[in-house]
Every structure is written in C-alpha cells, then in structure tokens.
Coordinates of C-alpha atoms in Angstrom, one line a residue:
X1023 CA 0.0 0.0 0.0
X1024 CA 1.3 3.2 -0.8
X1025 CA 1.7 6.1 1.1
X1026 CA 1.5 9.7 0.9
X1027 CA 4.1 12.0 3.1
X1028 CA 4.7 15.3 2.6
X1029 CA 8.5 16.0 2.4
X1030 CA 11.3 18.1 2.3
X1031 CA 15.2 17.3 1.6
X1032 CA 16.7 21.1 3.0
X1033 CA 20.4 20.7 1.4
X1034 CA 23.2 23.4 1.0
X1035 CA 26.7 23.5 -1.4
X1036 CA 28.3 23.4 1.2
X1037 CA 29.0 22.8 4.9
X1038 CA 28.6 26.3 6.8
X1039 CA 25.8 27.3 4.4
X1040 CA 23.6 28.3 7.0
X1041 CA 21.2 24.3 6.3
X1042 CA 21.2 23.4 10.1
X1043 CA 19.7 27.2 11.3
X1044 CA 17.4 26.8 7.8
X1045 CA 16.1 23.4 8.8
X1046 CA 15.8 23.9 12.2
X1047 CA 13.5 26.9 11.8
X1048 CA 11.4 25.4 9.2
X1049 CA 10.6 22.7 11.8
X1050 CA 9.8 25.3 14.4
X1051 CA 7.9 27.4 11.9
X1052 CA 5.8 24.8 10.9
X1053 CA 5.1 23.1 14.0
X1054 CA 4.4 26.8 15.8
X1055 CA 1.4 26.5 13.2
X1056 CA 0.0 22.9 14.7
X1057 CA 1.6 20.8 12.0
X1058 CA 3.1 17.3 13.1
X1059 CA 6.2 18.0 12.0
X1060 CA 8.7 15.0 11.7
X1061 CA 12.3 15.9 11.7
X1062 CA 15.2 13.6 10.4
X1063 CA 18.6 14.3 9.4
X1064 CA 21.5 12.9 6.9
X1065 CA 24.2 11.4 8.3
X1066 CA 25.2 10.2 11.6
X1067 CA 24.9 13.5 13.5
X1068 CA 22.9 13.6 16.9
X1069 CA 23.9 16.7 18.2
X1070 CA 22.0 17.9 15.2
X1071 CA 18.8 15.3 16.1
X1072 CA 18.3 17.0 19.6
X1073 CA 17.4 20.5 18.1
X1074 CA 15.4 19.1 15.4
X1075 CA 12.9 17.2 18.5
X1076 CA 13.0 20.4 20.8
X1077 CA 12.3 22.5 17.4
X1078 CA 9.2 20.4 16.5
X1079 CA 7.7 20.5 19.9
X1080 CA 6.0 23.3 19.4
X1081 CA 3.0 23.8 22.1
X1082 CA 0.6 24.1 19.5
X1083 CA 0.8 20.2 19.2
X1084 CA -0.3 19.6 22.5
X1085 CA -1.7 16.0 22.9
X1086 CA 0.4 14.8 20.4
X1087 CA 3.1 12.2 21.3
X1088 CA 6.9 13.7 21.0
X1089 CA 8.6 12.8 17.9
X1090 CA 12.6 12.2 18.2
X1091 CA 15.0 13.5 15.6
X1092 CA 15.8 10.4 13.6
X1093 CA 18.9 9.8 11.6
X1094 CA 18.8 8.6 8.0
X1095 CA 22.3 7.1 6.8
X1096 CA 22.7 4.9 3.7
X1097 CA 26.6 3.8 4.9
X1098 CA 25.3 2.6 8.4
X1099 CA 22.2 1.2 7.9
X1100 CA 22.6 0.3 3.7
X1101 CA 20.4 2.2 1.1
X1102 CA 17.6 0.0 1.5
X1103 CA 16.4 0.8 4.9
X1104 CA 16.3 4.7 4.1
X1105 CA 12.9 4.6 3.3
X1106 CA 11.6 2.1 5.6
X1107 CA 13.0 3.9 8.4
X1108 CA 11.9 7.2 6.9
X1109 CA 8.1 5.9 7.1
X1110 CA 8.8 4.3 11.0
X1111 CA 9.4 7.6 11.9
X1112 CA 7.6 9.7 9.9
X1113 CA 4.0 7.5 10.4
X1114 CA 1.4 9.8 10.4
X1115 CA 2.9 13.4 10.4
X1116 CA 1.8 16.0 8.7
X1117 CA 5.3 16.9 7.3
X1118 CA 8.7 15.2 7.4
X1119 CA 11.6 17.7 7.2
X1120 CA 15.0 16.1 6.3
X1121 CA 18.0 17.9 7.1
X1122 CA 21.2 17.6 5.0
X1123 CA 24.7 16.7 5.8
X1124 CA 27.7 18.3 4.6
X1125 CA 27.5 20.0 0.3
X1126 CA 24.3 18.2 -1.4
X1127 CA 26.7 15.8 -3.1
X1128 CA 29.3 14.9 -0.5
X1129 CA 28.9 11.2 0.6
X1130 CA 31.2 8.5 2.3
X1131 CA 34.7 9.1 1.4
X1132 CA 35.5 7.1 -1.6
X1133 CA 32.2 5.7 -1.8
X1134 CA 30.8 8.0 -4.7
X1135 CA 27.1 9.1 -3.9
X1136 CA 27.0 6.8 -1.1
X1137 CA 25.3 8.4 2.0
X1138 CA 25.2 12.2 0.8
X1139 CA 22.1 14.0 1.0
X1140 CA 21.7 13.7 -2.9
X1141 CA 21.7 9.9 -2.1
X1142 CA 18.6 9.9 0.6
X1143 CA 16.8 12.5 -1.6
X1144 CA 16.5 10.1 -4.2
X1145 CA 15.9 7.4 -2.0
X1146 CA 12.9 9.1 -0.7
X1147 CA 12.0 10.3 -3.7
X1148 CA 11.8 14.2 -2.2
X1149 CA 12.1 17.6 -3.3
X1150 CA 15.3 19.8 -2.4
X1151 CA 15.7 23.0 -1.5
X1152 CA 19.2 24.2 -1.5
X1153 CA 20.1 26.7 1.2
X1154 CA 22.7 29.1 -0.3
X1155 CA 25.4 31.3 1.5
X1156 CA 24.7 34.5 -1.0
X1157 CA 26.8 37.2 1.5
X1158 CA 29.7 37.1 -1.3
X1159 CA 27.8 37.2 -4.6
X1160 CA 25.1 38.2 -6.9
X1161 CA 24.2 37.2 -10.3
X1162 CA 26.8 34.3 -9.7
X1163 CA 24.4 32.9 -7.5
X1164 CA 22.4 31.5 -10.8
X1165 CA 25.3 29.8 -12.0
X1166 CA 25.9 27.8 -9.2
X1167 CA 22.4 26.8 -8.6
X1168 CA 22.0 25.6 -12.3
X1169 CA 25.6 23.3 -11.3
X1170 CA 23.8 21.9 -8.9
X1171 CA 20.6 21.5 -10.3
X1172 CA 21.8 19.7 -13.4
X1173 CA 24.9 18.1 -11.7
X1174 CA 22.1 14.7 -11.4
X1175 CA 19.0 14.8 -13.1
X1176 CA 17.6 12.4 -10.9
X1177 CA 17.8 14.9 -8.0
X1178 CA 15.0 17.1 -8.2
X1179 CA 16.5 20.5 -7.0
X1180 CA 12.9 22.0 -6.9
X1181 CA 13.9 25.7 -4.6
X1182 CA 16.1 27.8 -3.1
X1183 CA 16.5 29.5 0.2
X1184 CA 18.7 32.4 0.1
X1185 CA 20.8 32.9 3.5
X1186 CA 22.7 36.0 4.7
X1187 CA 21.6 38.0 2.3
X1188 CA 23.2 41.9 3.2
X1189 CA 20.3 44.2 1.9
X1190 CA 16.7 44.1 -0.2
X1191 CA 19.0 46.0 -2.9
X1192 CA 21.0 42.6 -2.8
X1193 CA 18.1 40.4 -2.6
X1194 CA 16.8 42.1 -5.5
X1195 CA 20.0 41.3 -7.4
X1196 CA 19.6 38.0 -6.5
X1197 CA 16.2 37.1 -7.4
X1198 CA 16.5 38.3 -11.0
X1199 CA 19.3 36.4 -11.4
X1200 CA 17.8 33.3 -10.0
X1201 CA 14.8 34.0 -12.6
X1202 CA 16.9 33.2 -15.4
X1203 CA 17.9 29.6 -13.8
X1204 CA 13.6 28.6 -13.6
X1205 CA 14.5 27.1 -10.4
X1206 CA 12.5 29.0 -7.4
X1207 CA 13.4 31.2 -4.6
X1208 CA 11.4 29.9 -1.7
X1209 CA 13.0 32.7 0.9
X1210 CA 15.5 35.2 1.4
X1211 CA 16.7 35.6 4.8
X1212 CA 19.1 38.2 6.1
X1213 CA 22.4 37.3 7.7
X1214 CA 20.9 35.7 11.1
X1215 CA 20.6 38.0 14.0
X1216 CA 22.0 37.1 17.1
X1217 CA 20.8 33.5 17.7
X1218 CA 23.1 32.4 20.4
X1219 CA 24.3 28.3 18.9
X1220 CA 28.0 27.7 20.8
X1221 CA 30.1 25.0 20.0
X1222 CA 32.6 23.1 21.0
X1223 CA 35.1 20.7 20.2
X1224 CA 32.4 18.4 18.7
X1225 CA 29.9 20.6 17.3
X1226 CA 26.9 22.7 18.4
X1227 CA 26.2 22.1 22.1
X1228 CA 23.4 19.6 22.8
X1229 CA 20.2 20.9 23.8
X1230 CA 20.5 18.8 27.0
X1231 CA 23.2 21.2 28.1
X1232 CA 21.5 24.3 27.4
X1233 CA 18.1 23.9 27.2
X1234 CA 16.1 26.5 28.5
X1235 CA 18.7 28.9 26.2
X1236 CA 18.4 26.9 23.4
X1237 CA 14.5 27.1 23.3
X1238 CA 14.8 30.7 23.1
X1239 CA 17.6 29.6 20.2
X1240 CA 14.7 28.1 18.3
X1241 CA 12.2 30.5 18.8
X1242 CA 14.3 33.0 17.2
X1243 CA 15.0 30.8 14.3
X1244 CA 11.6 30.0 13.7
X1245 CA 10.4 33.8 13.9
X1246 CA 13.6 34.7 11.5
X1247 CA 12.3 32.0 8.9
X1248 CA 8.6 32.9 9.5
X1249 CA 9.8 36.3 8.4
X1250 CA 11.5 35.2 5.4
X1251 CA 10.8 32.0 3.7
X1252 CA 7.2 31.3 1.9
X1253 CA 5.7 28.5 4.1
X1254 CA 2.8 28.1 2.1
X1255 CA 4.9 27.4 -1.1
X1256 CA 7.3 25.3 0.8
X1257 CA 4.5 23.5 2.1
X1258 CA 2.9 22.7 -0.9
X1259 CA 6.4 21.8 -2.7
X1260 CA 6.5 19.2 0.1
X1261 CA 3.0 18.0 -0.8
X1262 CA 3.8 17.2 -4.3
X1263 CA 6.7 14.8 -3.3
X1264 CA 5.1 11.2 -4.9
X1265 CA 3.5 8.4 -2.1
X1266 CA 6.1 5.6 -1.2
X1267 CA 5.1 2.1 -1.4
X1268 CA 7.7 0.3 0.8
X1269 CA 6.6 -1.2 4.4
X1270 CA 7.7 0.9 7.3
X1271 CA 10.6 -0.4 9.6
X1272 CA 9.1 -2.3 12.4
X1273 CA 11.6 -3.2 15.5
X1274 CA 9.0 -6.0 16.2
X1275 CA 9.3 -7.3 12.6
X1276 CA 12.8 -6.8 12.5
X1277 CA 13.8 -8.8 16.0
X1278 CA 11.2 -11.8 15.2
X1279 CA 13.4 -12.6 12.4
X1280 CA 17.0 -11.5 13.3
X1281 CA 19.9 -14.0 13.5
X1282 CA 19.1 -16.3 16.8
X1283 CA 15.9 -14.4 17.9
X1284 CA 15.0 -15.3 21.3
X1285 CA 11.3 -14.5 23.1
X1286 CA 13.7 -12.5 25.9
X1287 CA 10.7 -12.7 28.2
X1288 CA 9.6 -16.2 28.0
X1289 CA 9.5 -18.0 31.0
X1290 CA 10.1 -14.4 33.5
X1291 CA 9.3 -10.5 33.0
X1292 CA 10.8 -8.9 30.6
X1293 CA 14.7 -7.6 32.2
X1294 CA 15.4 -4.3 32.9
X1295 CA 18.0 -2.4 30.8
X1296 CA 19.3 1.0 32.2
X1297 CA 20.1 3.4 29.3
X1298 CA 22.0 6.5 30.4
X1299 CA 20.9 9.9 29.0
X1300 CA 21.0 13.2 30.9
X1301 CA 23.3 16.3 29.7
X1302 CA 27.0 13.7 29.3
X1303 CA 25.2 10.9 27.3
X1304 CA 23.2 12.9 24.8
X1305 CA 24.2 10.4 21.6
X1306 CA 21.5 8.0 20.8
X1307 CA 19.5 6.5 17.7
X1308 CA 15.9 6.0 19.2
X1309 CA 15.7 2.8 17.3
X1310 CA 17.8 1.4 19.6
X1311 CA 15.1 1.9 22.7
X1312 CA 12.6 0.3 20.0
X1313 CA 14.5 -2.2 19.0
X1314 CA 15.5 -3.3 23.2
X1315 CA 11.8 -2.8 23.9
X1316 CA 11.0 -4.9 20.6
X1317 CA 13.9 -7.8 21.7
X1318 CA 11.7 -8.1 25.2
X1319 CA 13.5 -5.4 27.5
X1320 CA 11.9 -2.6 29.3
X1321 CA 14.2 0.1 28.8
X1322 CA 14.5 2.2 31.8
X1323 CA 16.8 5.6 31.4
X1324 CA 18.4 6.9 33.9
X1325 CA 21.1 9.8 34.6
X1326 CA 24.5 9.1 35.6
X1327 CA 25.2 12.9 36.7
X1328 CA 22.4 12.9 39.0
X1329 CA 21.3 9.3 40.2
X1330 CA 23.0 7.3 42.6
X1331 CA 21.5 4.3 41.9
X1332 CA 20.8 2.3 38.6
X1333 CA 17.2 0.9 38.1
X1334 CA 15.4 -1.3 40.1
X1335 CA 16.3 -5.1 39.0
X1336 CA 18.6 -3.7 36.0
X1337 CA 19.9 -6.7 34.2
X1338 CA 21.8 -4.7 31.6
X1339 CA 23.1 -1.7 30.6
X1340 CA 23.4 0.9 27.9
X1341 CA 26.1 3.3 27.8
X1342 CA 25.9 5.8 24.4
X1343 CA 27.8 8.7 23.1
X1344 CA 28.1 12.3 24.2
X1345 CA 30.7 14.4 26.4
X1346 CA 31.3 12.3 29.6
X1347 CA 34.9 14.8 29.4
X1348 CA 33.0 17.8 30.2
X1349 CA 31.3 16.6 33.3
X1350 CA 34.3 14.6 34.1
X1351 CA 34.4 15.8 38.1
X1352 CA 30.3 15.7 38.4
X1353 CA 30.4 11.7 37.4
X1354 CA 33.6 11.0 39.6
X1355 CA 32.0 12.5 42.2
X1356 CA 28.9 10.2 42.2
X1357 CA 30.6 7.6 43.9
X1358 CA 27.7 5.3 44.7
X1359 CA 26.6 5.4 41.1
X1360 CA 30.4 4.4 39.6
X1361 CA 30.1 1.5 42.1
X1362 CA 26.9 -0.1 41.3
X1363 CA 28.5 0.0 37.9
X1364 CA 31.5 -1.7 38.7
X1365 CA 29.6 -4.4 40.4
X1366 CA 27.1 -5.0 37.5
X1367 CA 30.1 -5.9 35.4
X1368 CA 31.8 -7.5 37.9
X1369 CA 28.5 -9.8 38.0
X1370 CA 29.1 -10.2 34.3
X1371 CA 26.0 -8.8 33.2
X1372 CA 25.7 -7.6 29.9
X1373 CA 27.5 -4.1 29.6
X1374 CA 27.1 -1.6 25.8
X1375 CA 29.4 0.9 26.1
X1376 CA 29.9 3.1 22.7
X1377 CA 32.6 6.1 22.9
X1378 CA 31.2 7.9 26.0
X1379 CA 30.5 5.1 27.4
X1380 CA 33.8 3.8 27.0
X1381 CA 35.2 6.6 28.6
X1382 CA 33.0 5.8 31.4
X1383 CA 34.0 2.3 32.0
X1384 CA 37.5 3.5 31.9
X1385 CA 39.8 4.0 35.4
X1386 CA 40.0 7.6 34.8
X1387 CA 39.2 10.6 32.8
X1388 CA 41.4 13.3 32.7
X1389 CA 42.8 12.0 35.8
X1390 CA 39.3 11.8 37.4
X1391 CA 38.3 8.5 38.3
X1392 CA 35.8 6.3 36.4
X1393 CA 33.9 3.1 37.2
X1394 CA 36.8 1.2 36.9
X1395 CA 35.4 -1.3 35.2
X1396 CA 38.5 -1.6 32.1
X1397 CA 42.3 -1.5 32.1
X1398 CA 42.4 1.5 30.2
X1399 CA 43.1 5.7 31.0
X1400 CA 41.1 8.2 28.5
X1401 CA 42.5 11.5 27.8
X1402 CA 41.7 14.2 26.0
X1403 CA 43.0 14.8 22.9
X1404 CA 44.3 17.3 20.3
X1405 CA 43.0 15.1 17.4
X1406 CA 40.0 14.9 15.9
X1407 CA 39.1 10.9 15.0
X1408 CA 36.3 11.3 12.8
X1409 CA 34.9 8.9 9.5
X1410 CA 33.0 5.8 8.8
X1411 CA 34.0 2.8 9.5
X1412 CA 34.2 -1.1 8.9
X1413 CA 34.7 -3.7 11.4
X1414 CA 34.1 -7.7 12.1
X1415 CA 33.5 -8.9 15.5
X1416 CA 36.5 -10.9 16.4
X1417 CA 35.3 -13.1 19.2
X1418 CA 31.6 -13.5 20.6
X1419 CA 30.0 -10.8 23.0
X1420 CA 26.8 -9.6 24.3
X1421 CA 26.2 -7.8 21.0
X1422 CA 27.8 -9.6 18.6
X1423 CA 28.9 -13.4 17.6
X1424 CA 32.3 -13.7 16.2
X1425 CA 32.5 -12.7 12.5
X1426 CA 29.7 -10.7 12.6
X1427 CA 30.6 -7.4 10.5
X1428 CA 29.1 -3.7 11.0
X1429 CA 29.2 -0.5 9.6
X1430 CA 30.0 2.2 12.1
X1431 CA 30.9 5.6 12.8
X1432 CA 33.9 7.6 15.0
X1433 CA 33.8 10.8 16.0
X1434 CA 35.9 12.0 19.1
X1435 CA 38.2 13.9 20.2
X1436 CA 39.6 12.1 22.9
X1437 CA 42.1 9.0 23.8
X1438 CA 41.8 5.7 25.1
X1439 CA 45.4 3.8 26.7
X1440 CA 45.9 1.0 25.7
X1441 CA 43.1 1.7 22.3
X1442 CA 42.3 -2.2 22.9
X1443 CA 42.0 -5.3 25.4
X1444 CA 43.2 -8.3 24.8
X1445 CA 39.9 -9.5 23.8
X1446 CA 39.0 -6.8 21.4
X1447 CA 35.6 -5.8 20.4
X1448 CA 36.1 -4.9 17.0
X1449 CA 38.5 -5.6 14.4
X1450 CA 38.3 -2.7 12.4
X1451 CA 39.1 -3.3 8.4
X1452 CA 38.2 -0.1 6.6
X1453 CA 39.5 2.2 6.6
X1454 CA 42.9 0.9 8.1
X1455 CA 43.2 -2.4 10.1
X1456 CA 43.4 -2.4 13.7
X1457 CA 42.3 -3.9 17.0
X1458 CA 39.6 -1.8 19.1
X1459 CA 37.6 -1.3 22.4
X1460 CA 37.0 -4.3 25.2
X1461 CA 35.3 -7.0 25.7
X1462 CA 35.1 -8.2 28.8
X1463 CA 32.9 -10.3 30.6
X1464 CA 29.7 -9.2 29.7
X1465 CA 30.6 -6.0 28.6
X1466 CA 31.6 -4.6 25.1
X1467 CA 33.2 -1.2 25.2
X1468 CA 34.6 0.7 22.0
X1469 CA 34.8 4.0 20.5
X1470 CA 32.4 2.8 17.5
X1471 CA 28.8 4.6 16.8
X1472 CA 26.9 1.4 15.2
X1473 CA 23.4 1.6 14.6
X1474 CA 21.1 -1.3 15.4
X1475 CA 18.6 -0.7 12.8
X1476 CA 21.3 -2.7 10.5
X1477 CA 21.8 -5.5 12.7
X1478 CA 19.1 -6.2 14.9
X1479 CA 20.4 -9.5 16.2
X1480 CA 22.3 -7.0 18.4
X1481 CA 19.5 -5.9 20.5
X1482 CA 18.4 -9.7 20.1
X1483 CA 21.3 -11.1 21.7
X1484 CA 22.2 -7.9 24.1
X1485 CA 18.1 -8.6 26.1
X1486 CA 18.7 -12.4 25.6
X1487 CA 21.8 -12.1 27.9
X1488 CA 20.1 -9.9 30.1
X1489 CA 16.9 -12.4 30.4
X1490 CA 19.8 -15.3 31.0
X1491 CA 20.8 -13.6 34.5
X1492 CA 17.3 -14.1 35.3
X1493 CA 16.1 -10.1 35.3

C-alpha cells in the first residue's frame, strides 16, 4: 500500500551554508502552526537530532506524542532501509523535514554518492531546496544553482533558500538572477541576528546542556524564517513529493526474524536495561530503545550525573555517546553510582558501552576516576578521530557473535590507553586495520557509533543475555 508523506530534503553546497539554522527553523515554523512536523537528518549526526525534536515540539501540538530527531544514513544502515526507516518515523505526520549533511553531493569518502544527502533524496524520492550562503555574490548565485541543479537529473533541485543575504537592494540582485535559472526562490533571509548556537570541540552544544537557552535559540529561528521563507509554497512543494510504497521499519518485525531471535521474556518479566541519558550521554539513535523494547526489555533511562542508583532489577546496561569529558568531576564525584556500575560488570551482566561510554568504564578521565570497570586511561586529545567505519566482530559478545561485521561511525576527540584489550571488540578493516575497544565479561566497550537498525540481532542477543541472568 502506498503512502503519501509530505516532504522536504533542506540541502546546502556546502558545509557552513547556513542548512542546520534553515532546517531547524522550518521545523519550528511549521510546528508553531499545529503541523506534526517529523524531523530527520543525513548522516550520523545527533547533536543535530536533539534540536530538530526540541524544534518540532511546538506547544501548539499539544496531545500529540513527542517525535525524536531520527537519523537517516545509507553507509550505516545500507540504502535500502532509508525509506523504511523514513516511514517508521515519519508514520502519520503532517510533514517530514530532512536535514542535509555536509555540500548536497558529499557522501562517504571514496564511496561515490553513497550516503550524501543527494543519495537519501532520491531514495525518498523528495524535493530539495538548497540553502545558499549568498553574503559574497550576486548574479553568480544563478550559476551555481543551475551546477547543482543539473549536476544529477535524478535529484529534483525543486527551490532555493537564500541565506545571509546583506540588503533588499541585494536580494533584489539575487532574485533576477535566480529568474533566469527557472529554479524557485522559496525565501531570502538576512544574515541571522544574534541567535546564540555555541560550540565546542564536537559541534553545536546539545540541547540537554543548554536547554532552557536553546528554546529561546529556536524561537528566534523559527520567527527569522517565518519572516523570510514562503511557508505556504514550501508546504505545498512538500506535498507534491510522490507516495512511497515500501513497508515501514518495524523493531517487532525486525527482531522476530534476526539471526538467533529469542522470546527474551519467556518464562520471566521482561529484564530491565538502564540506558543512560541526561546532559553527558546525549548520543543515541531511538531505534535502539525500540529495537531493546521490541527484543523483550523494558528500557528504563536513567542519569549518571544525578542518580546514585541504577534501576530497580537492571539486568543490563546501555552506555551511548556524548561528552562524559566535560562533566568529568560531576560523574567522579557520584561515587555510589560508579560503584553499582563496577559491580554490575563485575557480576558479568551484559554491559554496551559506545565512545562515552567507554570513557565511562574507563579508570579515569582526565585524571578523574571512572567506574573502573577496564584497564584502560582516557584523555583528552588534540585530534579529531572522525569517519565511517568497517569492522568484524573478532570473538563473541553480548552484541555480537564472532564474525559478525558492521558499519560504524567515529567521531571523538579524545584518547583511550591501551586503544584495545586483549579481547578486542572490534576488528576494524576499513578504513585501516586495527584492533579496538574491550570485551570483557559481559561488557563490550569501544569508540564505535553502530546503529542497530542494520543489525538487529544485536538488540536480540544484548536482552537475551540480560533475560539469561534471570532479570
């Protein structure tokens, strides 16, 4: 059965181009008008993903449930999940908006068109509108549009958003030069006033750090693009995009027939997993909660900067990304917490620790001291480990059986001593060979972003072990 989804791809030339601020007020916009607005973004980037939830949760949706920025990558997950994953999340909305990574064609490195926003675009068969830095040109502007727009015919390059423009005497210039290309201006926005977005060594802060400032953040995005972008015409451009007839990802679906499914619950409850969150462990693809809960788990979160204690009868844990080295003294200072920790691996229950996590699990941080829980020091560090990468489990864990291989993604700027145990959890074979992260016990601990959607045996295996130790 096919459905119907109004959609946007919002793409740029170019990194910097002003896409994220574009995106992220269109959501806002739109949802500040009572439209279920479902955000999603290119690439691996969650940072990204938290402003696109707190920007479509407009109050004017009241009663509705909250949607979760959802990532769409074609390298981790494989080209033909993008749409079924697309539909999960996008089930009923009233408008999906897909943010763009990097220039429209930039993909994995070496990989051609693989996983650039030109790639999902065509995947979801969805208009673009290209988002263009215009503060150092003019009638050039045309030229460069009509590059991209015939670069691949397959990508329908349907608008344009103008961003930073300096004055209506240079939007002016602009426009008539974008008449001549016959592709659409769908805005013109002057260069951004103030909207207060600080980064940091990783990106734009998460929202989780900052919230209450970055609501106002939005606001004034959403009232900057109310002012200057034609919602009704982007609205409608969205409603032309064609239905899609592929089924919807469904985390039930997908863990009744992974590799060794167990019924986790059968014969007890269903196990507890802890999943940390709060402001350090901010890095998280929500299908991974789905796919736990799916697998048999109830998936409890909890906060390891504020609670001392992990959930009631947690039988496993989940330790994701995010910036454990900024709150390195608040976590070494929750004592009790770091111990129960310890003892839950000690115990050998199943342990998923991914970068943060790692960091977590280490003895120290920066000299503070961690859980304990590997042989191993983190750091920070002057270099930037960033890219996509491929891997083979080497021997079996709680997430994976020996030989299974996986697509991930690094991105820290930190250091591990010694980089692996000597049971590692990956052997990484793309884009150089070399041994990474722990496995011990019941724990598996590495600096690799891998997302479950594309190997659901994972969650599978991970509440299995937890249902093993008896909840």
């Amino acid at each position: 059965m096919s459905v119907r989804v109004p959609r946007l791809v919002i793409a740029a030339p170019a990194s910097g181009s002003g896409k994220t601020m574009v995106a992220t007020g269109l959501m806002a916009a739109f949802a500040e008008r009572g439209l279920d607005v479902s955000p999603h973004k290119v690439g691996p980037d969650y940072i990204d993903s938290g402003y696109h939830a707190l920007a479509v949760s407009s109050p004017a949706r009241s009663g509705r449930a909250a949607r979760p920025g959802r990532n769409l990558d074609a390298y981790l997950c494989g080209p033909e999940r993008i749409r079924p994953l697309f539909l999960h999340g996008a089930a009923g909305c009233d408008l999906a908006v897909v943010e763009g990574v990097m220039g429209l064609y930039d993909g994995a490195s070496g990989q051609g068109e693989l996983a650039s926003t030109a790639h999902v675009a065509k995947l979801l068969r969805a208009p673009v509108v290209l988002v263009v830095d215009a503060s150092s040109q003019s009638r050039s502007v045309a030229a460069l549009v009509h590059g991209f727009a015939s670069w691949d015919p397959e990508v329908r390059l349907a608008g344009v958003i103008l961003n930073k423009v300096g004055s209506d005497r240079h939007e002016e210039l602009l426009r008539e030069a974008l008449d001549e290309s016959g592709v659409p201006v769908f805005g013109a926005l002057r260069r951004m006033r103030a909207v207060h977005a600080p980064s940091r060594h990783l990106g734009l802060v998460p929202v989780a750090e900052r919230r209450a400032e970055a609501v106002e953040s939005v606001a004034a995005l959403a009232e900057q693009v109310r002012e200057g972008c034609d919602l009704e015409g982007l609205l409608a451009l969205a409603r032309s995009a064609p239905p899609l007839a592929d089924p919807p990802w469904a985390p039930e679906r997908e863990t009744a027939s992974a590799r060794g499914g167990v019924d986790a619950a059968e014969g007890g409850g269903r196990p507890v997993v802890a999943m940390a969150g709060g402001a350090a462990f901010t890095f998280s693809y929500a299908e991974h909660a789905e796919l736990l809960t799916a697998a048999g788990a109830e998936v409890v979160p909890f906060d390891p900067l504020r609670d001392e204690r992990l959930p009631p009868g947690t039988a496993g844990l989940v330790i994701g990304g995010g910036f454990p080295e900024v709150f390195a003294p608040e976590l070494s200072a929750n004592e009790p917490l770091r111990a129960e920790v310890a003892r839950l691996a000690a115990a050998e229950a199943p342990i998923a620790a991914e970068c943060a996590g790692l960091l977590y699990l280490a003895r120290s941080l920066d000299g503070e001291p961690m859980c304990g829980v590997l042989p191993a020091e983190a750091r920070m560090s002057e270099r930037l480990t960033l890219g996509y990468r491929e891997a083979v489990a080497i021997g079996d864990s709680s997430l994976a059986a020996a030989g299974t291989r996986v697509r991930g993604h690094e991105f820290h700027r930190t250091a591990v001593e010694p980089g692996a145990g000597p049971e590692p959890a990956w052997g990484l074979v793309r884009p150089e060979r070399r041994a990474e992260g722990f496995v011990q016990g019941g724990v598996h601990a590495s600096y690799l972003h891998v997302h479950w959607a594309a190997v659901p045996d994972a969650a599978v295996r991970f509440v299995a072990g937890c249902a093993r130790r008896g909840g």
